PDB file of C-alpha atoms in Angstrom:
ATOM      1  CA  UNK A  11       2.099  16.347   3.994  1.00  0.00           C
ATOM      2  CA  UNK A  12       3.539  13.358   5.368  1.00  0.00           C
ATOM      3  CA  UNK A  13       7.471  12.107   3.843  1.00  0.00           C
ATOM      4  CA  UNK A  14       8.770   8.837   4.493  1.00  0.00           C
ATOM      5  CA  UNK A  15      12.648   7.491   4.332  1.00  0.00           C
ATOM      6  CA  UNK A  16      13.711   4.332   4.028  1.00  0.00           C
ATOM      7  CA  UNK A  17      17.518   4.956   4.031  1.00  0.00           C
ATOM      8  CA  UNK A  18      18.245   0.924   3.031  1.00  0.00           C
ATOM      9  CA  UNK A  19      17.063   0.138  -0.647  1.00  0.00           C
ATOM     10  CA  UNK A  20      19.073  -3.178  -0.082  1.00  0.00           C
ATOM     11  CA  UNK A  21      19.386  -5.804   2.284  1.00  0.00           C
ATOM     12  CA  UNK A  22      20.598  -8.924   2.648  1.00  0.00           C
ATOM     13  CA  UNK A  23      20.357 -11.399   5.532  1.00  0.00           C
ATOM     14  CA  UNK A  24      21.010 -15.274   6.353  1.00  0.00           C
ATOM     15  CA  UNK A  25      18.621 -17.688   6.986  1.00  0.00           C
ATOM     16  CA  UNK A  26      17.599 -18.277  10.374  1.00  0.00           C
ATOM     17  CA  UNK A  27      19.122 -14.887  11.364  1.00  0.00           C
ATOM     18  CA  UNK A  28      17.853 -11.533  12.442  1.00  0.00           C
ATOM     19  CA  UNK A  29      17.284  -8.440  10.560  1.00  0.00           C
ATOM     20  CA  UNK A  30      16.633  -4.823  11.037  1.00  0.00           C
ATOM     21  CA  UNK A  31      14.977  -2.573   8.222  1.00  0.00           C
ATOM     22  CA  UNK A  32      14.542   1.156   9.053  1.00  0.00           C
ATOM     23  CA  UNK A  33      12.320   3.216   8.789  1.00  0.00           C
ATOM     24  CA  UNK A  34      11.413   7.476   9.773  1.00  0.00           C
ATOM     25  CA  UNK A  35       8.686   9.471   8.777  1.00  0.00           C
ATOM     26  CA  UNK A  36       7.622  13.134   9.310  1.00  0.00           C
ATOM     27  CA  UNK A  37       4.327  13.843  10.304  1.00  0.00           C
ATOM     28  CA  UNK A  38       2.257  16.992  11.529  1.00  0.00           C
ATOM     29  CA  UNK A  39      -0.584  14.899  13.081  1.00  0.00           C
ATOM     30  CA  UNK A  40      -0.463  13.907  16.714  1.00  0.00           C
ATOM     31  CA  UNK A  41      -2.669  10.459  15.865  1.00  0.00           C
ATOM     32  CA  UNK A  42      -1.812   8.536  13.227  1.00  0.00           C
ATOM     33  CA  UNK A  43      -1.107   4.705  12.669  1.00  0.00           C
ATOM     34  CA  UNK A  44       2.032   2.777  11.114  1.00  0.00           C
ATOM     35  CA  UNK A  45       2.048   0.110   8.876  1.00  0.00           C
ATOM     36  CA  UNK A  46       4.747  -2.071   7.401  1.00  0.00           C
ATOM     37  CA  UNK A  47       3.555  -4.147   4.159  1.00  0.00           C
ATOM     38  CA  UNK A  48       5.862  -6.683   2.263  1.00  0.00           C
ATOM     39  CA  UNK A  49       5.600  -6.899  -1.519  1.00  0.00           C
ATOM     40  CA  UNK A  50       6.912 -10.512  -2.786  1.00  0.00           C
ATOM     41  CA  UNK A  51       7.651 -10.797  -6.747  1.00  0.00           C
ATOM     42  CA  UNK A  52       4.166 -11.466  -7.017  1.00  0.00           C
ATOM     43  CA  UNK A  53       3.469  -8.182  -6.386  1.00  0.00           C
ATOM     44  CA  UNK A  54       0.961  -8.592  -4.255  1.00  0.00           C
ATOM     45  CA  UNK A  55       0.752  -6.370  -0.806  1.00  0.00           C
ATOM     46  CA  UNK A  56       0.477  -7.904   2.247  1.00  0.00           C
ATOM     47  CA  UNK A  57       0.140  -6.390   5.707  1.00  0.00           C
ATOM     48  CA  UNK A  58       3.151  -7.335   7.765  1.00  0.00           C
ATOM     49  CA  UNK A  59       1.929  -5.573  11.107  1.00  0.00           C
ATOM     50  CA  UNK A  60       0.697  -2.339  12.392  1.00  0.00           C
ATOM     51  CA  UNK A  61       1.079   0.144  15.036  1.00  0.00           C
ATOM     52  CA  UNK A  62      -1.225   2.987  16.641  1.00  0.00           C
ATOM     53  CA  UNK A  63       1.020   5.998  17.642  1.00  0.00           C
ATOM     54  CA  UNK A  64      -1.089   6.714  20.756  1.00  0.00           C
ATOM     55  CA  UNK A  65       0.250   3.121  22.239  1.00  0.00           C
ATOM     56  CA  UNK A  66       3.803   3.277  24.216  1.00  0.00           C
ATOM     57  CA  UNK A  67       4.228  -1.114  23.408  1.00  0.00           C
ATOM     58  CA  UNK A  68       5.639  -2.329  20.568  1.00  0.00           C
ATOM     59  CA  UNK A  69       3.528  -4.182  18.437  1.00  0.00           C
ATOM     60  CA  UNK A  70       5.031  -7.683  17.439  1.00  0.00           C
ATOM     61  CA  UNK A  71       3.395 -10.330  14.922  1.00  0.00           C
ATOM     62  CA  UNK A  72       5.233 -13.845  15.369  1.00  0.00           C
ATOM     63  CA  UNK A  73       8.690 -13.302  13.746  1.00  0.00           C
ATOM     64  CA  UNK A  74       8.106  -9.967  13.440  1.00  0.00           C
ATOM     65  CA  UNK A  75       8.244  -6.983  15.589  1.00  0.00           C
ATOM     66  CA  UNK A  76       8.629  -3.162  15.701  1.00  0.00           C
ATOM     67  CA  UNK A  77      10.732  -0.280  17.249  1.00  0.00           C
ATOM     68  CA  UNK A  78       8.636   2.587  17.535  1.00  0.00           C
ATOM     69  CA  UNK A  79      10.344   5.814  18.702  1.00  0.00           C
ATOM     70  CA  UNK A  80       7.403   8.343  18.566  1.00  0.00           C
ATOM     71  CA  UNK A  81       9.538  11.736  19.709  1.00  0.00           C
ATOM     72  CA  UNK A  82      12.501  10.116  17.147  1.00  0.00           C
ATOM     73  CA  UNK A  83       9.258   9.413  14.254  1.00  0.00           C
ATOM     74  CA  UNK A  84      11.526   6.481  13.825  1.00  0.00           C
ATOM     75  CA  UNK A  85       9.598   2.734  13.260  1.00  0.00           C
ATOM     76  CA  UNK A  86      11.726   0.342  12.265  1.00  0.00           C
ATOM     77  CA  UNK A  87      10.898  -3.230  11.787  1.00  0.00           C
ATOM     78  CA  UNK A  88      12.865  -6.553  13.224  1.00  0.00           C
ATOM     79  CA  UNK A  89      12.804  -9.925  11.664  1.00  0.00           C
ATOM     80  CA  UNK A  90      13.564 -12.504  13.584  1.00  0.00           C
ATOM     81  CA  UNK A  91      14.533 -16.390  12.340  1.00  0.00           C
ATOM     82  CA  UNK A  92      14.446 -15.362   8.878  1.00  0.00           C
ATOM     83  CA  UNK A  93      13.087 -17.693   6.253  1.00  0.00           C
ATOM     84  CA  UNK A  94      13.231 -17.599   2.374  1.00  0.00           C
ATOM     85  CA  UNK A  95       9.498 -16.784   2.080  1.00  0.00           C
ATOM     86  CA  UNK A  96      10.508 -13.418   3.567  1.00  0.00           C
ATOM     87  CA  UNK A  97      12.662 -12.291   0.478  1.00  0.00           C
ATOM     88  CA  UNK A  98      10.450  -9.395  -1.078  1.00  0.00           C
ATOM     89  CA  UNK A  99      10.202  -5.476  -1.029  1.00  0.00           C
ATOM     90  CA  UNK A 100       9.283  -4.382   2.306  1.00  0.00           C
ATOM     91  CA  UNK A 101       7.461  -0.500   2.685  1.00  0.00           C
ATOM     92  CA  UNK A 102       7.015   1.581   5.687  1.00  0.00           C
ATOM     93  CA  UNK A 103       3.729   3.369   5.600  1.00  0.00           C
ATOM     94  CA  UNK A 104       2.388   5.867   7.892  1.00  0.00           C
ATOM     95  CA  UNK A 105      -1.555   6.546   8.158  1.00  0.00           C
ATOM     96  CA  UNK A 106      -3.276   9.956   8.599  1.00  0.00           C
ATOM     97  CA  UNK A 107      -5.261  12.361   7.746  1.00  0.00           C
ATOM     98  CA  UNK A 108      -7.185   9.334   6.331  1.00  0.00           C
ATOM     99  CA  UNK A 109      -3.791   9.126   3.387  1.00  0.00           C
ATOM    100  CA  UNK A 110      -1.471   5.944   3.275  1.00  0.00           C
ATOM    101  CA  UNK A 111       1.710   6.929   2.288  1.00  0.00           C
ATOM    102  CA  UNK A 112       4.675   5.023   1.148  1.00  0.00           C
ATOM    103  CA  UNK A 113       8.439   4.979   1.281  1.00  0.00           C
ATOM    104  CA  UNK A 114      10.684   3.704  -1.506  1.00  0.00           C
ATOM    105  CA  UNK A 115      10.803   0.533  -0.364  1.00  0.00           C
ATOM    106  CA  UNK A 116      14.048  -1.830   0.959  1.00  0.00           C
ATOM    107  CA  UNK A 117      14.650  -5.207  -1.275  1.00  0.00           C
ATOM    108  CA  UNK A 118      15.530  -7.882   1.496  1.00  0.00           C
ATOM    109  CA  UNK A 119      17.298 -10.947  -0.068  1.00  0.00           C
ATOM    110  CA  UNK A 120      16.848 -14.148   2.372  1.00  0.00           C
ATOM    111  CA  UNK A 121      20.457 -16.043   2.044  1.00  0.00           C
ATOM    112  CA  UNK A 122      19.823 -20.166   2.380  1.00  0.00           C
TER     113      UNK A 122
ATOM    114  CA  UNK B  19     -13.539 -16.216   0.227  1.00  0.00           C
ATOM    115  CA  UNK B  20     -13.818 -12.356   1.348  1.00  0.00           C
ATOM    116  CA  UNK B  21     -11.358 -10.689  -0.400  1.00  0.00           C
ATOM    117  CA  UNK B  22     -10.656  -7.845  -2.885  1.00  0.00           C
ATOM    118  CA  UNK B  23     -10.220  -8.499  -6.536  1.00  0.00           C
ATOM    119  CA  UNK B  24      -8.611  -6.732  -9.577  1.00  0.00           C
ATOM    120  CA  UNK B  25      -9.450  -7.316 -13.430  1.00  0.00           C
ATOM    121  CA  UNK B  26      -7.585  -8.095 -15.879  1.00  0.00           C
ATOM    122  CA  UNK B  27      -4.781  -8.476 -14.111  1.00  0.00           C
ATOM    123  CA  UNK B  28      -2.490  -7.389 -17.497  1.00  0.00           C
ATOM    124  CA  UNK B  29      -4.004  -4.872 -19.854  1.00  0.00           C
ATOM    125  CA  UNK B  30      -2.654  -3.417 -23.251  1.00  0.00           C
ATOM    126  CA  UNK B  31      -3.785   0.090 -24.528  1.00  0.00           C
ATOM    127  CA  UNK B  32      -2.958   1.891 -27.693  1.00  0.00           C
ATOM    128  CA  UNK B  33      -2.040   5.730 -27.528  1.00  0.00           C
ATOM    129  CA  UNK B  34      -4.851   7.831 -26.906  1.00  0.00           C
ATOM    130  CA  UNK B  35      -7.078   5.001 -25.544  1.00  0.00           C
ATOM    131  CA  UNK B  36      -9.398   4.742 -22.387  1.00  0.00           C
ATOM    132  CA  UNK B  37      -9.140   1.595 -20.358  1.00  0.00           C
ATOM    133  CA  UNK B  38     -11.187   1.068 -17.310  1.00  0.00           C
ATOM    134  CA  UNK B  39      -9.601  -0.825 -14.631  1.00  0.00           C
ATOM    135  CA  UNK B  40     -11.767  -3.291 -12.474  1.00  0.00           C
ATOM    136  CA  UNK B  41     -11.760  -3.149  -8.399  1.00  0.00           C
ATOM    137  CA  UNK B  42     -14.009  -5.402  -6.610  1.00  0.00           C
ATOM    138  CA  UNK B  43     -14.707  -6.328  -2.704  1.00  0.00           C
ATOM    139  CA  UNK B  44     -16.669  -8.343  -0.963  1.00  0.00           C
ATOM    140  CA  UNK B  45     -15.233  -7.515   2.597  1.00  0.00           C
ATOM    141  CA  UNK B  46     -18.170  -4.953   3.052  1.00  0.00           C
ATOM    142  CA  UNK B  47     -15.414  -1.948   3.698  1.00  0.00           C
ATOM    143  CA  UNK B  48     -16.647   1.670   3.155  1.00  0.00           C
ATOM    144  CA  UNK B  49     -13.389   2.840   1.935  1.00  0.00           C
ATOM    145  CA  UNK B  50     -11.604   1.990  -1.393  1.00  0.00           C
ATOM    146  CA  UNK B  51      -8.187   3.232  -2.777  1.00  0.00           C
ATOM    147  CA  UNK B  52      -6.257   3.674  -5.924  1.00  0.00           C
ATOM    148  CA  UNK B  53      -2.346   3.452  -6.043  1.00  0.00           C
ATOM    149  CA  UNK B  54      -0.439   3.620  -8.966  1.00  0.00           C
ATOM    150  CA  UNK B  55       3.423   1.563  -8.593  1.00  0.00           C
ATOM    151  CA  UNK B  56       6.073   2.629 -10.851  1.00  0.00           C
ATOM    152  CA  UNK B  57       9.584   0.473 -11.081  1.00  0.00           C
ATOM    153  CA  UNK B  58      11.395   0.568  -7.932  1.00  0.00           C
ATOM    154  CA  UNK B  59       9.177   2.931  -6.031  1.00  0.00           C
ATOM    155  CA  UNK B  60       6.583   2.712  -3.544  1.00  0.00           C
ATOM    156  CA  UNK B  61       2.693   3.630  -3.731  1.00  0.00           C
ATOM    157  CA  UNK B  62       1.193   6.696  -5.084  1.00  0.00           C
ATOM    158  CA  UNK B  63      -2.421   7.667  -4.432  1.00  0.00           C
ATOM    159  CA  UNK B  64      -4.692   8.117  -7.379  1.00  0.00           C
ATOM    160  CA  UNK B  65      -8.333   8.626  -6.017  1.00  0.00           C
ATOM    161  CA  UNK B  66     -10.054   7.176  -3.019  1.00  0.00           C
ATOM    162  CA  UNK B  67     -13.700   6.865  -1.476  1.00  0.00           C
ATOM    163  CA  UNK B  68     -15.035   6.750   2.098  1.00  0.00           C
ATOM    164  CA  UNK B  69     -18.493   6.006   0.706  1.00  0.00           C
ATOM    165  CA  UNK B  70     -20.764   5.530  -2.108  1.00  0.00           C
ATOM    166  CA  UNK B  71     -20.868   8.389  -4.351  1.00  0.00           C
ATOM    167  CA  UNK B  72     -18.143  10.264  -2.928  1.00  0.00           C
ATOM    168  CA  UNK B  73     -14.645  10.614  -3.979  1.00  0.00           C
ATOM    169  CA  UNK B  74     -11.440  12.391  -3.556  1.00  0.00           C
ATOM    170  CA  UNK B  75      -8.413  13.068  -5.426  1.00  0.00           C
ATOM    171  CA  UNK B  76      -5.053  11.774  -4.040  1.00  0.00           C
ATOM    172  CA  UNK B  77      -1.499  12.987  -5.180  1.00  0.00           C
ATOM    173  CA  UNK B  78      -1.643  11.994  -8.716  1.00  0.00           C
ATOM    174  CA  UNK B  79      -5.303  12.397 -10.012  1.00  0.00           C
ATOM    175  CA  UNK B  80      -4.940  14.146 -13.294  1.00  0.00           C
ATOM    176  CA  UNK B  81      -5.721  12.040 -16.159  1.00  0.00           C
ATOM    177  CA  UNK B  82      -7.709   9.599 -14.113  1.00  0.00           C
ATOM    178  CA  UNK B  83     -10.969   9.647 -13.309  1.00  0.00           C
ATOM    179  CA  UNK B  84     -13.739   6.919 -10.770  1.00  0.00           C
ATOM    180  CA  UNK B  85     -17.068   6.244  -9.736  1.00  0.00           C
ATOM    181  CA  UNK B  86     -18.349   4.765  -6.585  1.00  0.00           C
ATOM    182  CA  UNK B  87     -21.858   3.754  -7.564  1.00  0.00           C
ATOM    183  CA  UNK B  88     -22.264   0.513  -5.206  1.00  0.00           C
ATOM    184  CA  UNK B  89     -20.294   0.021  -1.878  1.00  0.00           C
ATOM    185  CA  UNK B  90     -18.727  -3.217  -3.335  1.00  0.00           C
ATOM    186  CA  UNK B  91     -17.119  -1.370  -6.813  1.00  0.00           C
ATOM    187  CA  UNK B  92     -14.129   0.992  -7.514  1.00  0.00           C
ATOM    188  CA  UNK B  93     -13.526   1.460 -10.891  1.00  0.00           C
ATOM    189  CA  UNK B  94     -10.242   3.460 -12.336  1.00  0.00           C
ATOM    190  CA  UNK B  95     -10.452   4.625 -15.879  1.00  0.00           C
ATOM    191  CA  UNK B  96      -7.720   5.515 -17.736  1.00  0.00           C
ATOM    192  CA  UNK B  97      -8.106   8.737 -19.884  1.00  0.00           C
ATOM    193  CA  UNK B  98      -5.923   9.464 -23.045  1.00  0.00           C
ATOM    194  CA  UNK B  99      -5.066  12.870 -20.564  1.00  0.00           C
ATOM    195  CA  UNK B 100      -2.445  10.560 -18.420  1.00  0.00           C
ATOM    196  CA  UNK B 101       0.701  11.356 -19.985  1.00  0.00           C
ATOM    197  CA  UNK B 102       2.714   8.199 -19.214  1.00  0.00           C
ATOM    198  CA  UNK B 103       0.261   5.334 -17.584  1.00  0.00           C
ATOM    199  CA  UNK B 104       2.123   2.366 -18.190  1.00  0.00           C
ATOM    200  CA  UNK B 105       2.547   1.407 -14.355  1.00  0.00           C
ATOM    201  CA  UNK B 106       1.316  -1.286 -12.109  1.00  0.00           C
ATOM    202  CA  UNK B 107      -2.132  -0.393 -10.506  1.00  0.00           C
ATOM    203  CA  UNK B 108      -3.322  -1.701  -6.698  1.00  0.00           C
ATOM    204  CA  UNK B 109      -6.696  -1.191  -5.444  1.00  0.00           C
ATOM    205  CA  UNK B 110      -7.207  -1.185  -1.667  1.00  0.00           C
ATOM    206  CA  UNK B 111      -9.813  -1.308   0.725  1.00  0.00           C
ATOM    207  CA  UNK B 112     -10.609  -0.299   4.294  1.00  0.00           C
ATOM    208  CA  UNK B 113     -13.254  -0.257   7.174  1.00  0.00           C
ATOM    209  CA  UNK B 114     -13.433  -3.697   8.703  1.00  0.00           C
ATOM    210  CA  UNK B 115     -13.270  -4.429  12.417  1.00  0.00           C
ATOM    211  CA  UNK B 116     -13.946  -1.823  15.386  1.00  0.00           C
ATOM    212  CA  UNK B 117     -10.298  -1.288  15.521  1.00  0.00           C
ATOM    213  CA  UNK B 118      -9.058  -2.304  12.649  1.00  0.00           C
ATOM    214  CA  UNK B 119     -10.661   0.407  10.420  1.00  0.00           C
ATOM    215  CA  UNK B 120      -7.775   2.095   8.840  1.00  0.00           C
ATOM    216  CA  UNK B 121      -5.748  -0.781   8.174  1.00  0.00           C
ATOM    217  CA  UNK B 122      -5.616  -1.034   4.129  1.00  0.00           C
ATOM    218  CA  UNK B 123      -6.047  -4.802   2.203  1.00  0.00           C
ATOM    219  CA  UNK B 124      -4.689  -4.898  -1.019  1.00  0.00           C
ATOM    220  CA  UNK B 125      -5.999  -6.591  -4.415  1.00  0.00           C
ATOM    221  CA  UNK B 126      -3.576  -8.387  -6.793  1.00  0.00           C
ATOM    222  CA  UNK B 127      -2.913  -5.947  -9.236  1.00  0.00           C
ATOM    223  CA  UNK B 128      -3.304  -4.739 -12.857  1.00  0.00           C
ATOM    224  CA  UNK B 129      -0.447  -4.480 -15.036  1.00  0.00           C
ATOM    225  CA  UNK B 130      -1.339  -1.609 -17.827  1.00  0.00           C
ATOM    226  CA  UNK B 131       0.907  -1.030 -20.678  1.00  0.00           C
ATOM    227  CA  UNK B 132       1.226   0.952 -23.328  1.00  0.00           C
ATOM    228  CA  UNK B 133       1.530   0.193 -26.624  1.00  0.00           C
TER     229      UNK B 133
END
Protein backbone atom coordinates (compact mmCIF):
# COMPACT_ATOMS: atom_id res chain seq x y z
CA UNK A 1 0.00 0.00 0.00
CA UNK A 2 1.23 3.24 -0.94
CA UNK A 3 0.94 6.46 2.05
CA UNK A 4 1.40 9.89 1.14
CA UNK A 5 2.34 13.12 3.51
CA UNK A 6 1.86 16.36 2.84
CA UNK A 7 3.27 17.88 6.09
CA UNK A 8 1.88 21.70 4.99
CA UNK A 9 -2.06 21.86 5.09
CA UNK A 10 -1.44 25.72 4.74
CA UNK A 11 0.38 28.01 2.74
CA UNK A 12 0.57 31.28 1.95
CA UNK A 13 2.71 33.13 -0.60
CA UNK A 14 3.00 36.72 -2.38
CA UNK A 15 2.33 37.45 -5.69
CA UNK A 16 5.00 37.28 -8.08
CA UNK A 17 7.04 35.20 -5.56
CA UNK A 18 8.20 31.65 -5.25
CA UNK A 19 6.82 28.81 -3.40
CA UNK A 20 7.69 25.39 -2.25
CA UNK A 21 4.93 22.71 -1.30
CA UNK A 22 6.21 19.30 -0.06
CA UNK A 23 5.57 16.38 -0.63
CA UNK A 24 6.93 12.27 0.46
CA UNK A 25 5.44 9.16 -0.25
CA UNK A 26 6.22 5.48 0.58
CA UNK A 27 6.14 3.08 -1.98
CA UNK A 28 7.12 -0.73 -2.45
CA UNK A 29 7.21 -0.55 -6.30
CA UNK A 30 10.42 0.22 -8.10
CA UNK A 31 8.27 1.98 -11.23
CA UNK A 32 5.78 4.15 -10.53
CA UNK A 33 4.82 7.78 -11.72
CA UNK A 34 4.12 11.14 -9.68
CA UNK A 35 1.59 13.48 -10.16
CA UNK A 36 0.76 16.82 -8.62
CA UNK A 37 -3.01 18.05 -9.35
CA UNK A 38 -4.42 21.49 -8.13
CA UNK A 39 -8.04 21.67 -6.98
CA UNK A 40 -9.41 25.47 -7.32
CA UNK A 41 -12.86 26.24 -5.37
CA UNK A 42 -14.42 24.95 -8.29
CA UNK A 43 -13.49 21.78 -7.41
CA UNK A 44 -12.46 20.70 -10.37
CA UNK A 45 -8.95 18.59 -10.73
CA UNK A 46 -6.50 19.63 -12.89
CA UNK A 47 -3.15 18.05 -13.71
CA UNK A 48 -0.39 20.39 -12.66
CA UNK A 49 2.59 18.13 -13.99
CA UNK A 50 3.93 14.69 -13.80
CA UNK A 51 6.94 12.71 -13.26
CA UNK A 52 8.14 9.02 -14.21
CA UNK A 53 10.37 7.65 -11.33
CA UNK A 54 12.65 5.80 -13.79
CA UNK A 55 13.83 9.50 -15.15
CA UNK A 56 16.90 11.20 -13.09
CA UNK A 57 15.52 15.16 -14.69
CA UNK A 58 13.16 17.05 -13.12
CA UNK A 59 10.14 17.55 -14.87
CA UNK A 60 9.11 21.34 -15.11
CA UNK A 61 5.76 22.79 -16.74
CA UNK A 62 6.17 26.72 -17.28
CA UNK A 63 5.95 28.18 -13.72
CA UNK A 64 6.07 25.06 -12.36
CA UNK A 65 8.63 22.55 -11.56
CA UNK A 66 9.55 19.53 -9.37
CA UNK A 67 12.21 18.17 -6.88
CA UNK A 68 12.27 14.62 -7.15
CA UNK A 69 14.51 12.78 -4.64
CA UNK A 70 13.83 9.07 -5.58
CA UNK A 71 16.22 7.32 -2.65
CA UNK A 72 14.58 10.36 -0.20
CA UNK A 73 10.68 9.32 -1.94
CA UNK A 74 10.53 13.02 -1.52
CA UNK A 75 8.68 15.17 -4.69
CA UNK A 76 8.06 18.36 -3.88
CA UNK A 77 6.70 20.94 -6.15
CA UNK A 78 8.11 24.75 -6.87
CA UNK A 79 6.04 27.62 -8.03
CA UNK A 80 7.61 30.13 -9.49
CA UNK A 81 6.10 33.97 -10.24
CA UNK A 82 3.06 33.18 -8.46
CA UNK A 83 -0.24 34.51 -9.68
CA UNK A 84 -3.75 34.65 -8.03
CA UNK A 85 -5.15 31.97 -10.38
CA UNK A 86 -2.83 29.62 -8.46
CA UNK A 87 -4.75 29.94 -5.04
CA UNK A 88 -6.42 26.36 -4.68
CA UNK A 89 -5.76 22.92 -2.90
CA UNK A 90 -2.80 21.39 -4.34
CA UNK A 91 -2.38 17.13 -3.92
CA UNK A 92 0.61 15.02 -4.36
CA UNK A 93 -0.28 11.76 -5.95
CA UNK A 94 1.82 8.85 -6.60
CA UNK A 95 0.84 6.15 -9.39
CA UNK A 96 1.27 2.33 -9.16
CA UNK A 97 0.23 -0.73 -9.14
CA UNK A 98 -2.27 0.84 -11.62
CA UNK A 99 -3.87 2.94 -7.97
CA UNK A 100 -3.74 6.88 -7.76
CA UNK A 101 -3.39 7.79 -4.43
CA UNK A 102 -3.77 11.03 -2.67
CA UNK A 103 -2.36 13.08 0.16
CA UNK A 104 -4.40 15.46 2.31
CA UNK A 105 -3.87 18.16 0.36
CA UNK A 106 -1.96 21.85 1.15
CA UNK A 107 -4.42 25.10 0.76
CA UNK A 108 -2.04 27.72 -0.99
CA UNK A 109 -3.42 31.31 -0.58
CA UNK A 110 -1.90 33.68 -3.49
CA UNK A 111 -1.30 37.23 -1.54
CA UNK A 112 -1.95 40.35 -4.25
CA UNK B 1 -14.65 19.18 -27.14
CA UNK B 2 -13.02 15.74 -25.83
CA UNK B 3 -13.49 15.72 -22.41
CA UNK B 4 -15.03 13.79 -19.47
CA UNK B 5 -18.37 14.70 -18.07
CA UNK B 6 -20.31 14.19 -14.76
CA UNK B 7 -24.25 14.37 -14.22
CA UNK B 8 -26.01 16.11 -12.24
CA UNK B 9 -23.49 17.88 -10.95
CA UNK B 10 -25.64 18.31 -7.33
CA UNK B 11 -27.88 15.46 -6.31
CA UNK B 12 -30.29 15.08 -3.23
CA UNK B 13 -31.23 11.57 -1.83
CA UNK B 14 -33.54 10.61 0.94
CA UNK B 15 -32.39 7.86 3.53
CA UNK B 16 -32.40 4.56 2.19
CA UNK B 17 -32.42 5.70 -1.48
CA UNK B 18 -30.34 4.55 -4.62
CA UNK B 19 -28.95 7.27 -6.79
CA UNK B 20 -26.93 6.51 -9.81
CA UNK B 21 -24.25 8.86 -10.58
CA UNK B 22 -23.45 9.70 -14.33
CA UNK B 23 -19.66 9.43 -15.82
CA UNK B 24 -19.18 10.06 -19.39
CA UNK B 25 -15.98 10.33 -21.90
CA UNK B 26 -15.41 10.91 -25.10
CA UNK B 27 -11.48 10.85 -24.94
CA UNK B 28 -11.61 7.10 -26.08
CA UNK B 29 -9.54 6.03 -22.68
CA UNK B 30 -9.81 2.33 -21.58
CA UNK B 31 -9.61 3.14 -18.01
CA UNK B 32 -12.22 4.94 -15.78
CA UNK B 33 -12.11 5.77 -11.99
CA UNK B 34 -14.27 6.55 -9.07
CA UNK B 35 -13.08 8.84 -6.12
CA UNK B 36 -15.10 9.83 -3.44
CA UNK B 37 -13.80 13.62 -1.65
CA UNK B 38 -14.79 14.23 1.81
CA UNK B 39 -14.18 17.94 3.51
CA UNK B 40 -10.64 18.72 3.74
CA UNK B 41 -9.22 15.47 2.50
CA UNK B 42 -7.86 14.17 -0.57
CA UNK B 43 -9.20 11.31 -3.03
CA UNK B 44 -10.41 7.97 -2.11
CA UNK B 45 -10.87 5.19 -4.65
CA UNK B 46 -14.29 3.70 -5.04
CA UNK B 47 -14.18 1.27 -8.12
CA UNK B 48 -12.27 1.46 -11.33
CA UNK B 49 -12.15 -0.30 -14.89
CA UNK B 50 -9.33 -1.04 -17.35
CA UNK B 51 -11.93 -2.22 -19.86
CA UNK B 52 -15.39 -2.94 -20.77
CA UNK B 53 -16.98 -5.33 -18.54
CA UNK B 54 -14.40 -5.49 -16.04
CA UNK B 55 -14.11 -3.87 -12.76
CA UNK B 56 -12.30 -3.66 -9.55
CA UNK B 57 -12.87 -2.54 -6.15
CA UNK B 58 -10.68 0.30 -4.75
CA UNK B 59 -10.29 1.23 -0.95
CA UNK B 60 -13.78 2.12 -0.21
CA UNK B 61 -16.16 -0.14 -2.33
CA UNK B 62 -18.75 -1.30 0.10
CA UNK B 63 -22.04 0.16 -0.47
CA UNK B 64 -21.27 1.07 -4.03
CA UNK B 65 -21.63 -0.75 -6.83
CA UNK B 66 -20.72 -0.03 -11.32
CA UNK B 67 -21.03 -1.28 -14.63
CA UNK B 68 -18.83 -0.84 -17.58
CA UNK B 69 -21.11 -1.84 -20.42
CA UNK B 70 -19.65 0.59 -23.29
CA UNK B 71 -16.00 1.95 -23.30
CA UNK B 72 -17.38 5.57 -23.17
CA UNK B 73 -19.71 5.00 -19.66
CA UNK B 74 -18.91 4.64 -15.88
CA UNK B 75 -21.74 4.69 -13.88
CA UNK B 76 -21.59 4.82 -9.78
CA UNK B 77 -24.72 3.85 -7.99
CA UNK B 78 -25.34 4.64 -4.72
CA UNK B 79 -26.88 1.79 -2.55
CA UNK B 80 -28.92 2.47 0.71
CA UNK B 81 -25.73 -0.03 2.15
CA UNK B 82 -23.27 3.24 2.17
CA UNK B 83 -23.49 4.32 5.60
CA UNK B 84 -22.65 8.03 5.26
CA UNK B 85 -22.50 9.07 1.29
CA UNK B 86 -22.95 12.59 1.45
CA UNK B 87 -19.44 13.49 -0.19
CA UNK B 88 -18.27 15.02 -3.37
CA UNK B 89 -17.81 12.36 -6.19
CA UNK B 90 -14.94 12.68 -9.23
CA UNK B 91 -14.85 10.40 -12.06
CA UNK B 92 -11.54 9.98 -13.90
CA UNK B 93 -10.25 8.60 -16.89
CA UNK B 94 -7.05 7.19 -18.37
CA UNK B 95 -5.29 5.63 -21.49
CA UNK B 96 -4.55 8.38 -23.96
CA UNK B 97 -1.20 8.95 -25.64
CA UNK B 98 1.77 6.29 -25.98
CA UNK B 99 3.24 7.79 -22.94
CA UNK B 100 0.83 9.42 -21.40
CA UNK B 101 -1.29 6.35 -20.40
CA UNK B 102 -1.46 6.54 -16.71
CA UNK B 103 -1.89 10.07 -16.35
CA UNK B 104 -5.62 10.50 -14.83
CA UNK B 105 -8.22 13.51 -16.33
CA UNK B 106 -10.74 14.44 -14.09
CA UNK B 107 -14.63 15.29 -14.66
CA UNK B 108 -16.31 18.19 -12.79
CA UNK B 109 -17.90 16.57 -10.10
CA UNK B 110 -21.16 15.48 -8.39
CA UNK B 111 -22.15 16.87 -5.22
CA UNK B 112 -24.52 14.07 -3.38
CA UNK B 113 -26.27 14.89 -0.26
CA UNK B 114 -28.25 13.49 2.01
CA UNK B 115 -31.33 14.41 3.13
Amino acid sequence: AQTVTQSQPEMSVQEAETVTLSCTYDTSESDYYLFWYKQPPSRQMILVIRQEAYKQQNATENRFSVNFQKAAKSFSLKISDSQLGDAAMYFCAPFSARQLTFGSGTQLTVLP
Amino acid sequence: DGGITQSPKYLFRKEGQNVTLSCEQNLNHDAMYWYRQDPGQGLRLIYYSQIVNDFQKGDIAEGYSVSREKKESFPLTVTSAQKNPTAFYLCASSGGMAGDTDTQYFGPGTRLTVL
